[in-house]
C-alpha cells in the first residue's frame, strides 16, 4: 500500500490493530462486568480472550527473528532494555495509580513491597510487556535448539497452563507461559508465512474466520474451554483467522486506518486503562439509570472512544523523553564503546 513506512507490512500492522482493539474492548467489558453496562458481552469474555492473546503475541514474534539471532548480550542491550525500561516505568505508575484510582490490580501489599516485586510479578496493567521480555529471552535459547523440540515443549507448557493443570499463583504469569508457543510459532514460521499470507485469496480469510467461529461456538455450547488442549487449538484457529482477516482488511482502502492503528499499539496499551477511567466517568453520568436498549452498544462505543483518546494523549506526550522509549542517556550507556573494545 502506498505510504507504508519502510520495514512495515500492512497486514501485520492490521493484525496488531485487531489484537489491540480486542484488548481494549475486553478490558472495557471486564471493568463493567457485574454492573449491567457490559450487556451481553460478558458471557463471551473467555472465548474472546482465546483470540486476542494468541494473535497479540504471534504478531509480536513475526519480526523478532533478527533480534534473536544477535548474541544474548546484544539482545539484552537493545530489545530487552527497551522493553524493560517501559515495563518498569509504567509498572511504577500502575502501582501508585491503583492507590488512588479504581484500577484493576488493587492489593493489600505495602507499596514498597509491590514496587520491589515489579521485576518478578507483573502488574495487570503492564503484564503484556513483561511477557514480551520473558518471551524474547526464552526464544533466544529456543531458536538454538531444533524447532520441533522447542515448539513441542512450548505447546506442552501452553496446554498445561491453559487448562489450569498447573498454576504459578499469578494469572499474568500463567498467561505468559500459555502464550509463549504463539510467539515461538511466529518466530519459526515468519520467513515463509509472511509472503504466503500476503499472496493468499481473500476467501481464505472468510474460511478461517468461519472456522474459528464454529470452533468457538462448539466450545461455548459444551463448556469445553478448560478441557486439555482446547484453548491451544482455539488459539491456533484465532491466529489463522486474525492474520488472514488482517490480510483482507489491509487490501481495502477504506480500512487503511487499521494498519496505521497497528503501528501505535504500544501507547494505546500503556494508556488505555487511564483513558478508560475518564470514559467510564462520562458514561456513568450520561447513563446513571442504565442505558436500556443501548446497553450492548456501550462497550464497542467506549472502546472506540478510548482508543481515540489514547492516540490523542500520545500525540501530546510522545516527545517527552523516556515515556514510550528508552531515554537517550540509557541508550548511550548501553552502547558499546568501539574504541575501548578494540584495545582490550
Short mmCIF file of C-alpha atoms in Angstrom, two decimals:
data_model
loop_
_atom_site.label_atom_id
_atom_site.label_comp_id
_atom_site.label_asym_id
_atom_site.label_seq_id
_atom_site.Cartn_x
_atom_site.Cartn_y
_atom_site.Cartn_z
CA UNK A 1 0.00 0.00 0.00
CA UNK A 2 1.38 3.47 -0.84
CA UNK A 3 2.63 5.36 2.18
CA UNK A 4 3.58 2.25 4.16
CA UNK A 5 6.70 3.02 6.24
CA UNK A 6 9.88 1.14 5.30
CA UNK A 7 10.17 -2.10 7.25
CA UNK A 8 6.43 -2.36 7.91
CA UNK A 9 3.96 -4.87 6.49
CA UNK A 10 0.38 -3.63 6.22
CA UNK A 11 -1.35 -6.89 7.05
CA UNK A 12 0.84 -7.46 10.12
CA UNK A 13 0.02 -3.96 11.34
CA UNK A 14 -3.68 -4.61 10.68
CA UNK A 15 -3.42 -7.83 12.72
CA UNK A 16 -1.83 -5.87 15.56
CA UNK A 17 -4.72 -3.41 15.32
CA UNK A 18 -7.25 -6.24 15.64
CA UNK A 19 -5.40 -7.51 18.72
CA UNK A 20 -5.19 -4.14 20.48
CA UNK A 21 -8.86 -3.36 19.72
CA UNK A 22 -9.77 -6.64 21.40
CA UNK A 23 -7.50 -5.86 24.36
CA UNK A 24 -9.23 -2.53 24.98
CA UNK A 25 -12.67 -3.99 24.29
CA UNK A 26 -12.26 -6.84 26.76
CA UNK A 27 -10.87 -4.53 29.42
CA UNK A 28 -13.92 -2.35 28.90
CA UNK A 29 -16.16 -5.38 29.43
CA UNK A 30 -14.09 -6.69 32.36
CA UNK A 31 -14.48 -3.45 34.24
CA UNK A 32 -18.21 -3.32 33.63
CA UNK A 33 -18.95 -6.95 34.41
CA UNK A 34 -21.49 -7.14 37.17
CA UNK A 35 -22.97 -3.65 36.87
CA UNK A 36 -25.08 -4.17 33.78
CA UNK A 37 -23.16 -1.88 31.44
CA UNK A 38 -21.42 -4.72 29.59
CA UNK A 39 -24.76 -6.04 28.35
CA UNK A 40 -24.50 -9.48 26.80
CA UNK A 41 -20.77 -9.19 26.07
CA UNK A 42 -19.71 -10.59 29.44
CA UNK A 43 -20.59 -14.15 28.52
CA UNK A 44 -18.15 -14.06 25.60
CA UNK A 45 -15.15 -12.75 27.52
CA UNK A 46 -13.49 -16.15 27.93
CA UNK A 47 -13.79 -17.02 24.25
CA UNK A 48 -12.64 -13.62 23.03
CA UNK A 49 -9.64 -13.94 25.32
CA UNK A 50 -8.59 -17.01 23.32
CA UNK A 51 -8.44 -14.75 20.26
CA UNK A 52 -6.65 -11.64 21.49
CA UNK A 53 -3.76 -13.27 23.41
CA UNK A 54 -2.60 -15.67 20.69
CA UNK A 55 -2.91 -13.02 17.98
CA UNK A 56 -1.15 -10.35 20.06
CA UNK A 57 1.87 -12.49 20.87
CA UNK A 58 2.01 -14.11 17.44
CA UNK A 59 2.24 -10.74 15.71
CA UNK A 60 4.90 -9.68 18.22
CA UNK A 61 7.04 -12.64 17.16
CA UNK A 62 6.75 -12.18 13.39
CA UNK A 63 9.66 -9.72 13.22
CA UNK A 64 11.63 -10.98 16.23
CA UNK A 65 13.95 -13.24 14.25
CA UNK A 66 16.68 -10.69 13.55
CA UNK A 67 16.88 -9.63 17.19
CA UNK A 68 17.02 -13.26 18.32
CA UNK A 69 19.95 -14.01 16.01
CA UNK A 70 22.09 -11.49 17.90
CA UNK A 71 24.37 -12.54 20.75
CA UNK A 72 22.48 -12.57 24.04
CA UNK A 73 24.36 -9.53 25.33
CA UNK A 74 23.32 -7.52 22.26
CA UNK A 75 19.68 -8.62 22.66
CA UNK A 76 19.73 -7.51 26.30
CA UNK A 77 21.28 -4.14 25.40
CA UNK A 78 18.75 -3.39 22.67
CA UNK A 79 15.32 -5.03 22.61
CA UNK A 80 15.22 -6.19 26.23
CA UNK A 81 16.47 -2.90 27.68
CA UNK A 82 13.82 -1.05 25.67
CA UNK A 83 11.01 -3.28 26.93
CA UNK A 84 12.40 -3.35 30.48
CA UNK A 85 12.53 0.44 30.69
CA UNK A 86 8.93 0.78 29.53
CA UNK A 87 7.75 -2.04 31.78
CA UNK A 88 9.40 -0.75 34.94
CA UNK A 89 8.41 2.87 34.37
CA UNK A 90 4.76 2.13 33.62
CA UNK A 91 4.55 -0.53 36.33
CA UNK A 92 5.64 2.04 38.89
CA UNK A 93 2.90 4.32 37.54
CA UNK A 94 0.38 1.48 37.85
CA UNK A 95 1.37 0.54 41.40
CA UNK A 96 1.00 4.14 42.54
CA UNK A 97 -2.12 4.85 40.46
CA UNK A 98 -4.03 1.90 41.90
CA UNK A 99 -3.79 3.54 45.33
CA UNK A 100 -5.97 6.47 44.26
CA UNK A 101 -7.81 5.26 41.15
CA UNK A 102 -10.32 2.40 40.70
CA UNK A 103 -7.97 0.30 38.58
CA UNK A 104 -7.54 -3.47 38.28
CA UNK A 105 -4.70 -4.73 40.47
CA UNK A 106 -5.56 -3.36 43.90
CA UNK A 107 -3.62 -5.19 46.62
CA UNK A 108 -3.17 -5.12 50.37
CA UNK A 109 0.63 -5.35 50.00
CA UNK A 110 2.67 -2.32 51.13
CA UNK A 111 3.56 -0.03 48.25
CA UNK A 112 7.29 -0.51 48.77
CA UNK A 113 6.86 -4.28 48.59
CA UNK A 114 4.74 -4.04 45.42
CA UNK A 115 7.43 -1.89 43.81
CA UNK A 116 10.12 -4.42 44.71
CA UNK A 117 8.06 -7.22 43.16
CA UNK A 118 7.71 -5.46 39.78
CA UNK A 119 10.60 -7.36 38.08
CA UNK A 120 9.23 -10.80 39.02
CA UNK A 121 5.47 -10.31 39.50
CA UNK A 122 3.86 -8.37 36.65
CA UNK A 123 1.05 -5.92 37.29
CA UNK A 124 -2.29 -6.39 35.49
CA UNK A 125 -1.78 -3.06 33.72
CA UNK A 126 1.63 -3.90 32.21
CA UNK A 127 1.93 -7.68 32.09
CA UNK A 128 1.92 -7.85 28.28
CA UNK A 129 5.27 -6.01 28.29
CA UNK A 130 6.66 -8.32 30.98
CA UNK A 131 5.51 -11.30 28.92
CA UNK A 132 7.34 -9.99 25.85
CA UNK A 133 10.55 -9.73 27.86
CA UNK A 134 10.16 -13.33 29.03
CA UNK A 135 9.27 -14.50 25.52
CA UNK A 136 12.29 -12.82 23.92
CA UNK A 137 14.70 -14.29 26.46
CA UNK A 138 13.25 -17.81 26.23
CA UNK A 139 13.03 -17.57 22.45
CA UNK A 140 16.73 -16.67 22.24
CA UNK A 141 17.51 -20.08 23.71
CA UNK A 142 14.69 -21.81 21.81
CA UNK A 143 15.96 -20.83 18.36
CA UNK A 144 19.25 -22.55 19.17
CA UNK A 145 17.68 -25.97 19.53
CA UNK A 146 15.66 -27.94 16.93
CA UNK A 147 12.45 -26.06 16.10
CA UNK A 148 10.24 -29.11 16.60
CA UNK A 149 11.64 -29.66 20.09
CA UNK A 150 11.23 -26.01 21.08
CA UNK A 151 7.67 -25.82 19.77
CA UNK A 152 6.80 -29.15 21.35
CA UNK A 153 7.97 -28.01 24.77
CA UNK A 154 6.18 -24.66 24.40
CA UNK A 155 2.97 -26.40 23.27
CA UNK A 156 3.09 -28.73 26.27
CA UNK A 157 3.57 -25.78 28.61
CA UNK A 158 0.69 -23.97 26.89
CA UNK A 159 -1.64 -26.96 27.30
CA UNK A 160 -0.78 -27.42 30.98
CA UNK A 161 -1.18 -23.77 31.98
CA UNK A 162 -4.03 -23.09 29.55
CA UNK A 163 -6.11 -25.87 31.09
CA UNK A 164 -5.21 -24.87 34.64
CA UNK A 165 -3.43 -28.17 35.37
CA UNK A 166 -0.57 -26.12 36.80
CA UNK A 167 -0.50 -22.57 38.10
CA UNK A 168 2.16 -20.23 39.38
CA UNK A 169 -0.39 -18.45 41.56
CA UNK A 170 -0.29 -15.43 39.24
CA UNK A 171 -2.82 -15.19 36.40
CA UNK A 172 -0.46 -12.92 34.46
CA UNK A 173 2.48 -15.33 34.72
CA UNK A 174 0.24 -18.27 33.77
CA UNK A 175 -0.94 -16.39 30.67
CA UNK A 176 2.66 -15.57 29.79
CA UNK A 177 3.56 -19.26 29.81
CA UNK A 178 0.41 -20.21 27.90
CA UNK A 179 1.17 -17.61 25.20
CA UNK A 180 4.83 -18.47 24.65
CA UNK A 181 4.02 -21.07 21.98
CA UNK A 182 2.37 -18.46 19.75
CA UNK A 183 5.39 -16.16 19.95
CA UNK A 184 7.73 -19.05 19.10
CA UNK A 185 5.46 -20.26 16.31
CA UNK A 186 5.69 -16.83 14.69
CA UNK A 187 9.47 -16.74 15.06
CA UNK A 188 9.87 -20.18 13.48
CA UNK A 189 7.43 -19.66 10.60
CA UNK A 190 7.83 -15.97 9.82
CA UNK A 191 10.19 -16.36 6.85
CA UNK A 192 7.70 -18.26 4.71
CA UNK A 193 4.47 -17.24 6.43
CA UNK A 194 4.63 -13.51 5.73
CA UNK A 195 4.89 -13.82 1.93
CA UNK A 196 2.40 -16.72 1.92
CA UNK A 197 -0.30 -14.75 3.72
CA UNK A 198 0.40 -11.72 1.55
CA UNK A 199 -0.42 -13.78 -1.54
CA UNK A 200 -3.49 -15.76 -0.46
CA UNK A 201 -7.02 -15.12 -1.68
CA UNK A 202 -9.41 -13.06 0.42
CA UNK A 203 -11.70 -16.09 0.56
CA UNK A 204 -9.28 -17.87 2.87
CA UNK A 205 -9.95 -15.13 5.40
CA UNK A 206 -13.64 -15.98 5.33
CA UNK A 207 -12.87 -19.69 5.74
CA UNK A 208 -10.55 -19.04 8.71
CA UNK A 209 -12.98 -16.69 10.47
CA UNK A 210 -15.84 -19.17 10.00
CA UNK A 211 -13.61 -21.98 11.31
CA UNK A 212 -12.77 -20.00 14.45
CA UNK A 213 -16.42 -19.01 14.90
CA UNK A 214 -17.58 -22.59 14.55
CA UNK A 215 -14.92 -23.83 16.94
CA UNK A 216 -15.76 -21.15 19.47
CA UNK A 217 -19.47 -21.97 19.20
CA UNK A 218 -18.85 -25.66 19.91
CA UNK A 219 -16.56 -24.83 22.82
CA UNK A 220 -19.15 -22.46 24.29
CA UNK A 221 -22.06 -24.86 23.73
CA UNK A 222 -20.40 -27.77 25.53
CA UNK A 223 -18.27 -25.73 28.01
CA UNK A 224 -15.02 -27.17 26.64
CA UNK A 225 -12.68 -24.20 27.15
CA UNK A 226 -10.85 -25.73 30.10
CA UNK A 227 -10.55 -29.18 28.52
CA UNK A 228 -6.90 -30.09 27.97
CA UNK A 229 -5.67 -28.80 24.60
CA UNK A 230 -8.85 -26.96 23.61
CA UNK A 231 -7.57 -23.47 24.46
CA UNK A 232 -4.40 -24.07 22.45
CA UNK A 233 -6.33 -25.42 19.45
CA UNK A 234 -8.72 -22.48 19.52
CA UNK A 235 -5.72 -20.15 19.78
CA UNK A 236 -4.21 -21.61 16.62
CA UNK A 237 -7.51 -21.05 14.80
CA UNK A 238 -7.55 -17.50 16.17
CA UNK A 239 -4.08 -16.78 14.80
CA UNK A 240 -5.08 -18.06 11.35
CA UNK A 241 -8.36 -16.11 11.39
CA UNK A 242 -6.74 -12.93 12.70
CA UNK A 243 -3.84 -12.93 10.23
CA UNK A 244 -5.95 -13.80 7.20
CA UNK A 245 -8.64 -11.29 8.16
CA UNK A 246 -5.91 -8.67 8.57
CA UNK A 247 -4.60 -9.52 5.11
CA UNK A 248 -8.09 -8.93 3.69
CA UNK A 249 -8.53 -5.70 5.65
CA UNK A 250 -5.17 -4.31 4.53
CA UNK A 251 -6.31 -4.51 0.91
CA UNK A 252 -9.42 -2.38 1.48
CA UNK A 253 -8.64 1.31 1.08
CA UNK A 254 -11.43 2.48 3.39
CA UNK A 255 -9.94 0.35 6.18
CA UNK A 256 -6.34 1.52 5.70
CA UNK A 257 -6.57 3.24 9.09
CA UNK A 258 -6.30 -0.23 10.67
CA UNK A 259 -2.69 -0.57 9.54
CA UNK A 260 -1.94 2.91 10.90
CA UNK A 261 -3.55 1.95 14.20
CA UNK A 262 -1.42 -1.19 14.32
CA UNK A 263 1.72 0.95 14.27
CA UNK A 264 0.65 2.61 17.51
CA UNK A 265 -0.27 -0.33 19.71
CA UNK A 266 2.30 0.39 22.44
CA UNK A 267 0.94 3.79 23.55
CA UNK A 268 -2.63 2.50 23.28
CA UNK A 269 -1.77 -0.43 25.54
CA UNK A 270 0.06 1.72 28.09
CA UNK A 271 -2.55 4.49 28.22
CA UNK A 272 -5.87 2.74 27.79
CA UNK A 273 -6.50 1.90 31.46
CA UNK A 274 -6.31 5.57 32.39
CA UNK A 275 -8.24 6.94 29.43
CA UNK A 276 -10.88 4.29 30.09
CA UNK A 277 -11.46 5.74 33.55
CA UNK A 278 -12.41 9.07 32.01
CA UNK A 279 -14.71 7.31 29.54
CA UNK A 280 -16.32 5.38 32.43
CA UNK A 281 -16.97 8.60 34.30
CA UNK A 282 -18.71 10.19 31.32
CA UNK A 283 -20.79 7.07 30.63
CA UNK A 284 -21.84 6.77 34.26
CA UNK A 285 -23.02 10.38 34.23
CA UNK A 286 -24.80 10.03 30.90
CA UNK A 287 -26.48 6.74 31.77
CA UNK A 288 -26.92 6.99 35.51
CA UNK A 289 -30.15 4.98 35.31
CA UNK A 290 -28.87 2.46 32.78
CA UNK A 291 -28.61 2.54 29.00
CA UNK A 292 -31.65 0.40 28.25
CA UNK A 293 -31.74 -0.73 24.63
CA UNK A 294 -28.33 0.89 24.03
CA UNK A 295 -26.55 -1.29 26.61
CA UNK A 296 -24.96 -3.67 24.10
CA UNK A 297 -23.61 -0.73 22.11
CA UNK A 298 -21.79 0.84 25.04
CA UNK A 299 -18.74 -1.43 25.17
CA UNK A 300 -17.91 -1.10 21.43
CA UNK A 301 -18.51 2.67 21.55
CA UNK A 302 -16.40 3.05 24.68
CA UNK A 303 -13.63 1.03 23.05
CA UNK A 304 -13.54 3.35 20.03
CA UNK A 305 -13.56 6.48 22.19
CA UNK A 306 -10.86 5.09 24.48
CA UNK A 307 -8.55 4.24 21.58
CA UNK A 308 -9.09 7.70 20.06
CA UNK A 309 -8.33 9.23 23.45
CA UNK A 310 -5.13 7.20 23.77
CA UNK A 311 -3.94 8.38 20.37
CA UNK A 312 -4.72 11.98 21.31
CA UNK A 313 -2.79 11.72 24.59
CA UNK A 314 0.11 10.06 22.78
CA UNK A 315 0.20 12.84 20.20
CA UNK A 316 0.62 15.39 23.00
CA UNK A 317 3.10 13.40 25.10
CA UNK A 318 5.16 11.47 22.55
CA UNK A 319 8.07 13.92 22.58
CA UNK A 320 8.59 13.62 26.34
CA UNK A 321 11.87 11.71 26.74
CA UNK A 322 11.61 8.26 28.24
CA UNK A 323 7.82 7.92 28.27
CA UNK A 324 7.43 5.48 25.37
CA UNK A 325 11.04 4.53 24.68
CA UNK A 326 14.42 4.39 26.36
CA UNK A 327 15.84 7.83 27.17
CA UNK A 328 18.92 8.91 25.25
CA UNK A 329 21.18 8.63 28.30
CA UNK A 330 20.29 4.96 28.71
CA UNK A 331 20.88 4.26 25.02
CA UNK A 332 24.33 5.89 25.30
CA UNK A 333 25.14 3.98 28.48
CA UNK A 334 24.31 0.65 26.85
CA UNK A 335 26.06 1.32 23.53
CA UNK A 336 29.44 -0.48 23.39
CA UNK A 337 32.44 1.79 23.11
CA UNK A 338 34.07 0.63 19.89
CA UNK A 339 37.44 2.21 20.57
CA UNK A 340 37.64 0.73 24.03
CA UNK A 341 36.54 -2.67 22.75
CA UNK A 342 39.39 -2.73 20.18
CA UNK A 343 42.06 -2.02 22.84
CA UNK A 344 41.00 -4.95 25.01
#
